[in-house]
Amino acid sequence: MRLSPKTSKERLVSPDLTAMVDVVFLLIIFFVTTSSFVKMTRAELQLTEAPGESGADSATPGLVINIESDGVYVVDGEDIPFDRLMAMITVEIDKVGGDAQSLDVVVRADRSAGLVHINRLAQGMIDRGVRSWRLATQVPPGAALGGGRS
Amino acid sequence: MNLSPNAGRPKRMPPLQLVSMVDMIFLLLIYFLASTSYAPPESHLAPALMAQQVAGGRAADFAPQVVEVAPVAGEPAYRIGERVLRSVDALRAVLEELPKEGGVFVKGAGNVETRWAIEAIQAARDAGFVKVTYVPMELR
């Protein structure tokens, strides 16, 4: 004699594996895409160790220029001659409506690269009306991000 | 008329392969943890840019301090006026004593390494200068 109040058949809940696999694949695609983006914009450089300044990291850069230790300019993983780099900056200025002041340029220079390469780039940007830039630094171990002494 | 042998019995739920799912999640977790640890955290310094001739000819109530980064006696050094400083700590200490209103210009000579100029800019920020301007020295 069955005394359980349940008289109807228990409903079976099957796990929706399709949705889970969808999410996992989406995550994989997202991380693979973003990691390749980081590789494209960031060359492997030994940056100068400095905590940087707070508030300088907020905006997404319009152009990331890497300068290797031998002075080669690298943009998106490609070695760029100086003349072509200047042409790229001009194109980027056009993209932001011709206002060079609003172009956000990040320069990632190897710590042992000669300053002549930065000076050349800086002078080229000044000639095109760019007045602000960001110099990338590597945060020293144990230091707070953007946590320079004030 | 249903002649199936399972007629009238509840359907059995197929077992969920939780082990393989957890394996995959842990593998992904380990992969992303390992890959992110290779990218050291980066920060930025944002000095203004100014051409040398403009910087030299500007007249203002508060004259900016000028830090030159250039070789002195064959070794890179920081120069403020007549003072020659060989370390960034010494530079920071001197900058902390200076008036901050006019800002500071960091002029970099081409024949020193990049890190000297960036450390000078960082020292100026650390010393409390809000207006820090980088001036590329003329190419020789």
Tab-separated table of C-alpha atoms in Angstrom:
chain	number	residue	atom	x	y	z
A	1	MET	CA	0.000	0.000	0.000
A	2	ARG	CA	1.505	3.344	-1.047
A	3	LEU	CA	1.014	6.221	1.398
A	4	SER	CA	2.952	8.861	-0.517
A	5	PRO	CA	0.852	11.870	-1.470
A	6	LYS	CA	2.431	11.890	-4.934
A	7	THR	CA	0.190	10.109	-7.233
A	8	SER	CA	1.347	11.577	-10.524
A	9	LYS	CA	4.616	10.636	-12.213
A	10	GLU	CA	7.660	12.605	-11.046
A	11	ARG	CA	8.779	15.009	-13.728
A	12	LEU	CA	12.255	14.486	-15.017
A	13	VAL	CA	14.390	17.630	-15.475
A	14	SER	CA	17.005	17.034	-18.104
A	15	PRO	CA	20.066	19.306	-18.002
A	16	ASP	CA	20.377	21.555	-21.023
A	17	LEU	CA	23.847	20.671	-22.207
A	18	THR	CA	23.445	22.591	-25.451
A	19	ALA	CA	23.237	25.925	-23.687
A	20	MET	CA	26.245	25.085	-21.535
A	21	VAL	CA	28.340	24.140	-24.536
A	22	ASP	CA	27.230	27.338	-26.246
A	23	VAL	CA	28.398	29.429	-23.314
A	24	VAL	CA	31.715	27.583	-23.051
A	25	PHE	CA	32.418	28.091	-26.739
A	26	LEU	CA	31.476	31.761	-26.481
A	27	LEU	CA	33.944	32.142	-23.618
A	28	ILE	CA	36.660	30.374	-25.593
A	29	ILE	CA	36.069	32.574	-28.630
A	30	PHE	CA	36.047	35.714	-26.474
A	31	PHE	CA	39.319	34.939	-24.726
A	32	VAL	CA	41.072	33.783	-27.869
A	33	THR	CA	40.025	36.970	-29.647
A	34	THR	CA	41.020	39.313	-26.854
A	35	SER	CA	44.362	37.617	-26.244
A	36	SER	CA	45.259	37.936	-29.919
A	37	PHE	CA	44.243	41.616	-29.766
A	38	VAL	CA	46.615	42.184	-26.858
A	39	LYS	CA	49.375	40.463	-28.808
A	40	MET	CA	48.706	42.662	-31.795
A	41	THR	CA	48.898	45.963	-29.937
A	42	ARG	CA	51.521	45.033	-27.370
A	43	ALA	CA	54.915	44.000	-28.565
A	44	GLU	CA	57.100	42.204	-26.070
A	45	LEU	CA	59.178	45.016	-24.639
A	46	GLN	CA	61.064	45.738	-21.454
A	47	LEU	CA	59.251	48.865	-20.378
A	48	THR	CA	60.635	51.301	-17.849
A	49	GLU	CA	59.522	50.380	-14.363
A	50	ALA	CA	57.449	53.206	-12.933
A	51	PRO	CA	54.087	53.342	-11.182
A	52	GLY	CA	52.705	55.847	-13.683
A	53	GLU	CA	50.017	58.306	-12.768
A	54	SER	CA	46.439	57.774	-11.742
A	55	GLY	CA	43.786	58.680	-14.265
A	56	ALA	CA	46.030	58.198	-17.279
A	57	ASP	CA	44.767	54.726	-18.096
A	58	SER	CA	41.087	55.307	-18.556
A	59	ALA	CA	40.710	55.853	-22.260
A	60	THR	CA	41.145	53.205	-24.912
A	61	PRO	CA	44.062	54.323	-27.054
A	62	GLY	CA	43.466	55.294	-30.650
A	63	LEU	CA	46.953	54.251	-31.669
A	64	VAL	CA	49.547	52.153	-29.869
A	65	ILE	CA	53.110	52.643	-31.100
A	66	ASN	CA	55.771	50.237	-29.879
A	67	ILE	CA	59.439	51.162	-30.070
A	68	GLU	CA	61.800	48.226	-29.856
A	69	SER	CA	65.252	48.424	-28.330
A	70	ASP	CA	66.835	48.817	-31.768
A	71	GLY	CA	64.517	51.721	-32.602
A	72	VAL	CA	62.109	49.863	-34.857
A	73	TYR	CA	58.555	51.213	-34.695
A	74	VAL	CA	55.936	48.461	-34.433
A	75	VAL	CA	52.199	48.968	-34.832
A	76	ASP	CA	49.783	46.027	-34.626
A	77	GLY	CA	52.657	43.572	-34.792
A	78	GLU	CA	54.087	45.043	-37.976
A	79	ASP	CA	57.362	46.916	-38.415
A	80	ILE	CA	56.542	50.359	-39.733
A	81	PRO	CA	58.995	52.773	-41.375
A	82	PHE	CA	58.927	56.248	-39.894
A	83	ASP	CA	57.340	57.900	-42.932
A	84	ARG	CA	54.526	55.374	-42.973
A	85	LEU	CA	54.060	55.831	-39.239
A	86	MET	CA	53.569	59.547	-39.750
A	87	ALA	CA	51.046	58.796	-42.478
A	88	MET	CA	49.216	56.492	-40.067
A	89	ILE	CA	49.058	59.262	-37.467
A	90	THR	CA	47.608	61.606	-40.080
A	91	VAL	CA	44.972	58.995	-40.937
A	92	GLU	CA	44.142	58.547	-37.239
A	93	ILE	CA	43.752	62.309	-36.865
A	94	ASP	CA	41.321	62.282	-39.775
A	95	LYS	CA	39.409	59.462	-38.102
A	96	VAL	CA	38.786	61.613	-35.022
A	97	GLY	CA	37.409	64.431	-37.147
A	98	GLY	CA	40.682	66.211	-37.851
A	99	ASP	CA	41.131	67.257	-34.243
A	100	ALA	CA	44.688	66.218	-33.436
A	101	GLN	CA	44.218	67.216	-29.811
A	102	SER	CA	41.684	64.456	-29.281
A	103	LEU	CA	43.846	61.706	-30.720
A	104	ASP	CA	45.026	59.400	-27.977
A	105	VAL	CA	48.439	57.928	-28.720
A	106	VAL	CA	50.132	55.428	-26.439
A	107	VAL	CA	53.865	54.998	-26.892
A	108	ARG	CA	55.386	51.798	-25.545
A	109	ALA	CA	59.125	52.203	-25.723
A	110	ASP	CA	61.686	49.659	-24.663
A	111	ARG	CA	63.647	51.008	-21.716
A	112	SER	CA	66.937	50.587	-23.549
A	113	ALA	CA	65.791	52.202	-26.790
A	114	GLY	CA	67.575	55.421	-27.624
A	115	LEU	CA	65.642	58.549	-26.758
A	116	VAL	CA	66.335	59.747	-30.298
A	117	HIS	CA	63.524	57.496	-31.519
A	118	ILE	CA	61.048	58.946	-29.039
A	119	ASN	CA	62.210	62.457	-29.894
A	120	ARG	CA	61.742	61.798	-33.587
A	121	LEU	CA	58.253	60.449	-32.996
A	122	ALA	CA	57.372	63.266	-30.589
A	123	GLN	CA	58.546	65.896	-33.066
A	124	GLY	CA	56.523	64.230	-35.820
A	125	MET	CA	53.414	64.291	-33.641
A	126	ILE	CA	53.995	67.921	-32.655
A	127	ASP	CA	54.291	68.842	-36.351
A	128	ARG	CA	50.873	67.244	-36.898
A	129	GLY	CA	49.275	69.057	-33.979
A	130	VAL	CA	49.263	66.216	-31.452
A	131	ARG	CA	49.928	67.695	-28.042
A	132	SER	CA	49.218	64.837	-25.676
A	133	TRP	CA	50.341	61.280	-25.517
A	134	ARG	CA	50.790	58.534	-23.004
A	135	LEU	CA	54.038	56.784	-22.244
A	136	ALA	CA	53.584	53.215	-21.111
A	137	THR	CA	55.388	52.039	-18.012
A	138	GLN	CA	55.597	48.713	-16.307
A	139	VAL	CA	54.279	48.755	-12.791
A	140	PRO	CA	57.017	47.544	-10.425
A	141	PRO	CA	56.183	44.460	-8.379
A	142	GLY	CA	54.370	45.471	-5.211
A	143	ALA	CA	53.615	49.002	-6.401
A	144	ALA	CA	50.063	50.256	-6.754
A	145	LEU	CA	48.845	50.931	-10.278
A	146	GLY	CA	49.139	54.630	-11.031
A	147	GLY	CA	50.284	55.088	-7.505
A	148	GLY	CA	53.086	57.557	-7.796
A	149	ARG	CA	53.922	59.547	-4.709
A	150	SER	CA	52.030	62.791	-4.510
B	1	MET	CA	-2.527	-0.959	-27.869
B	2	ASN	CA	1.001	-0.328	-26.574
B	3	LEU	CA	3.081	-3.472	-26.629
B	4	SER	CA	6.400	-1.822	-25.680
B	5	PRO	CA	8.082	-3.488	-22.679
B	6	ASN	CA	8.651	0.006	-21.106
B	7	ALA	CA	5.075	1.007	-21.339
B	8	GLY	CA	3.785	2.437	-18.122
B	9	ARG	CA	7.257	2.937	-16.561
B	10	PRO	CA	8.771	6.415	-16.033
B	11	LYS	CA	11.613	7.325	-18.432
B	12	ARG	CA	15.052	7.095	-16.830
B	13	MET	CA	17.170	10.248	-16.904
B	14	PRO	CA	20.491	9.821	-18.688
B	15	PRO	CA	23.399	10.410	-16.267
B	16	LEU	CA	24.968	13.860	-16.500
B	17	GLN	CA	28.730	13.734	-17.184
B	18	LEU	CA	29.749	16.212	-14.510
B	19	VAL	CA	33.315	14.927	-14.332
B	20	SER	CA	34.184	15.878	-17.885
B	21	MET	CA	32.501	19.246	-17.504
B	22	VAL	CA	34.463	20.043	-14.362
B	23	ASP	CA	37.644	18.857	-16.092
B	24	MET	CA	37.044	21.280	-18.929
B	25	ILE	CA	36.261	24.190	-16.651
B	26	PHE	CA	39.401	23.622	-14.617
B	27	LEU	CA	41.502	23.314	-17.751
B	28	LEU	CA	40.131	26.637	-19.003
B	29	LEU	CA	40.719	28.222	-15.611
B	30	ILE	CA	44.315	27.024	-15.488
B	31	TYR	CA	44.931	28.144	-19.061
B	32	PHE	CA	43.659	31.677	-18.477
B	33	LEU	CA	45.414	32.015	-15.143
B	34	ALA	CA	48.684	30.940	-16.730
B	35	SER	CA	48.326	33.130	-19.798
B	36	THR	CA	47.403	36.291	-17.890
B	37	SER	CA	50.342	35.976	-15.530
B	38	TYR	CA	52.757	36.531	-18.439
B	39	ALA	CA	51.457	40.037	-19.118
B	40	PRO	CA	52.837	42.366	-16.437
B	41	PRO	CA	50.526	45.202	-15.448
B	42	GLU	CA	51.114	48.429	-17.289
B	43	SER	CA	50.471	52.013	-16.347
B	44	HIS	CA	50.940	55.286	-18.188
B	45	LEU	CA	52.475	58.709	-17.837
B	46	ALA	CA	50.789	61.496	-19.759
B	47	PRO	CA	53.080	64.497	-20.174
B	48	ALA	CA	52.154	67.225	-22.628
B	49	LEU	CA	54.209	67.622	-25.770
B	50	MET	CA	55.878	70.821	-26.816
B	51	ALA	CA	58.371	71.753	-29.472
B	52	GLN	CA	61.706	73.082	-28.314
B	53	GLN	CA	61.545	76.473	-30.038
B	54	VAL	CA	58.100	77.188	-28.527
B	55	ALA	CA	59.239	76.114	-25.103
B	56	GLY	CA	62.297	78.305	-25.281
B	57	GLY	CA	60.488	81.434	-26.358
B	58	ARG	CA	57.589	81.423	-23.953
B	59	ALA	CA	57.269	84.194	-21.432
B	60	ALA	CA	55.188	83.621	-18.343
B	61	ASP	CA	54.770	84.887	-14.812
B	62	PHE	CA	55.947	81.567	-13.492
B	63	ALA	CA	58.937	80.265	-15.370
B	64	PRO	CA	58.847	76.499	-15.729
B	65	GLN	CA	61.571	74.408	-14.253
B	66	VAL	CA	63.677	72.652	-16.865
B	67	VAL	CA	65.135	69.210	-16.370
B	68	GLU	CA	67.593	68.190	-19.045
B	69	VAL	CA	68.256	64.523	-19.541
B	70	ALA	CA	71.575	64.286	-21.314
B	71	PRO	CA	75.025	62.785	-20.955
B	72	VAL	CA	77.362	64.684	-18.655
B	73	ALA	CA	80.994	63.613	-18.823
B	74	GLY	CA	79.957	60.582	-20.832
B	75	GLU	CA	77.323	59.319	-18.377
B	76	PRO	CA	73.576	60.020	-18.522
B	77	ALA	CA	72.486	62.520	-15.908
B	78	TYR	CA	69.734	64.928	-14.960
B	79	ARG	CA	70.587	68.616	-15.043
B	80	ILE	CA	68.588	71.386	-13.399
B	81	GLY	CA	70.345	74.666	-13.996
B	82	GLU	CA	73.901	74.090	-12.882
B	83	ARG	CA	73.073	71.083	-10.766
B	84	VAL	CA	73.949	67.682	-12.152
B	85	LEU	CA	72.141	64.738	-10.592
B	86	ARG	CA	73.052	61.150	-11.220
B	87	SER	CA	70.077	59.356	-9.705
B	88	VAL	CA	66.331	59.675	-9.981
B	89	ASP	CA	66.015	59.825	-6.188
B	90	ALA	CA	68.292	62.864	-6.083
B	91	LEU	CA	66.266	64.446	-8.880
B	92	ARG	CA	63.002	63.827	-7.018
B	93	ALA	CA	64.424	65.359	-3.859
B	94	VAL	CA	65.464	68.514	-5.735
B	95	LEU	CA	62.135	68.772	-7.580
B	96	GLU	CA	60.215	68.532	-4.325
B	97	GLU	CA	61.877	71.762	-3.172
B	98	LEU	CA	60.997	73.738	-6.297
B	99	PRO	CA	57.869	75.870	-6.868
B	100	LYS	CA	55.222	73.924	-8.740
B	101	GLU	CA	53.168	76.709	-10.342
B	102	GLY	CA	55.062	76.974	-13.606
B	103	GLY	CA	55.262	73.262	-14.172
B	104	VAL	CA	58.306	71.456	-15.386
B	105	PHE	CA	59.801	70.793	-18.795
B	106	VAL	CA	61.661	67.560	-19.313
B	107	LYS	CA	64.059	67.828	-22.231
B	108	GLY	CA	65.530	64.613	-23.488
B	109	ALA	CA	68.695	64.319	-25.555
B	110	GLY	CA	68.655	61.635	-28.194
B	111	ASN	CA	71.762	59.830	-27.047
B	112	VAL	CA	70.474	58.508	-23.730
B	113	GLU	CA	68.185	55.588	-23.079
B	114	THR	CA	64.434	56.071	-22.929
B	115	ARG	CA	64.187	55.060	-19.302
B	116	TRP	CA	66.056	58.170	-18.151
B	117	ALA	CA	63.400	60.481	-19.571
B	118	ILE	CA	60.486	58.390	-18.328
B	119	GLU	CA	61.980	58.222	-14.846
B	120	ALA	CA	62.413	62.010	-14.885
B	121	ILE	CA	58.742	62.471	-15.822
B	122	GLN	CA	57.722	60.067	-13.064
B	123	ALA	CA	59.931	61.923	-10.577
B	124	ALA	CA	58.277	65.213	-11.535
B	125	ARG	CA	54.817	63.709	-10.993
B	126	ASP	CA	55.906	62.208	-7.707
B	127	ALA	CA	57.316	65.552	-6.586
B	128	GLY	CA	53.888	67.131	-7.060
B	129	PHE	CA	54.140	68.803	-10.460
B	130	VAL	CA	50.782	68.840	-12.238
B	131	LYS	CA	52.040	70.361	-15.471
B	132	VAL	CA	54.739	68.149	-16.905
B	133	THR	CA	55.762	68.757	-20.500
B	134	TYR	CA	58.134	66.713	-22.579
B	135	VAL	CA	60.290	68.645	-25.026
B	136	PRO	CA	62.241	66.611	-27.581
B	137	MET	CA	65.706	68.079	-27.969
B	138	GLU	CA	66.824	68.800	-31.497
B	139	LEU	CA	68.125	65.857	-33.428
B	140	ARG	CA	71.809	66.024	-34.100
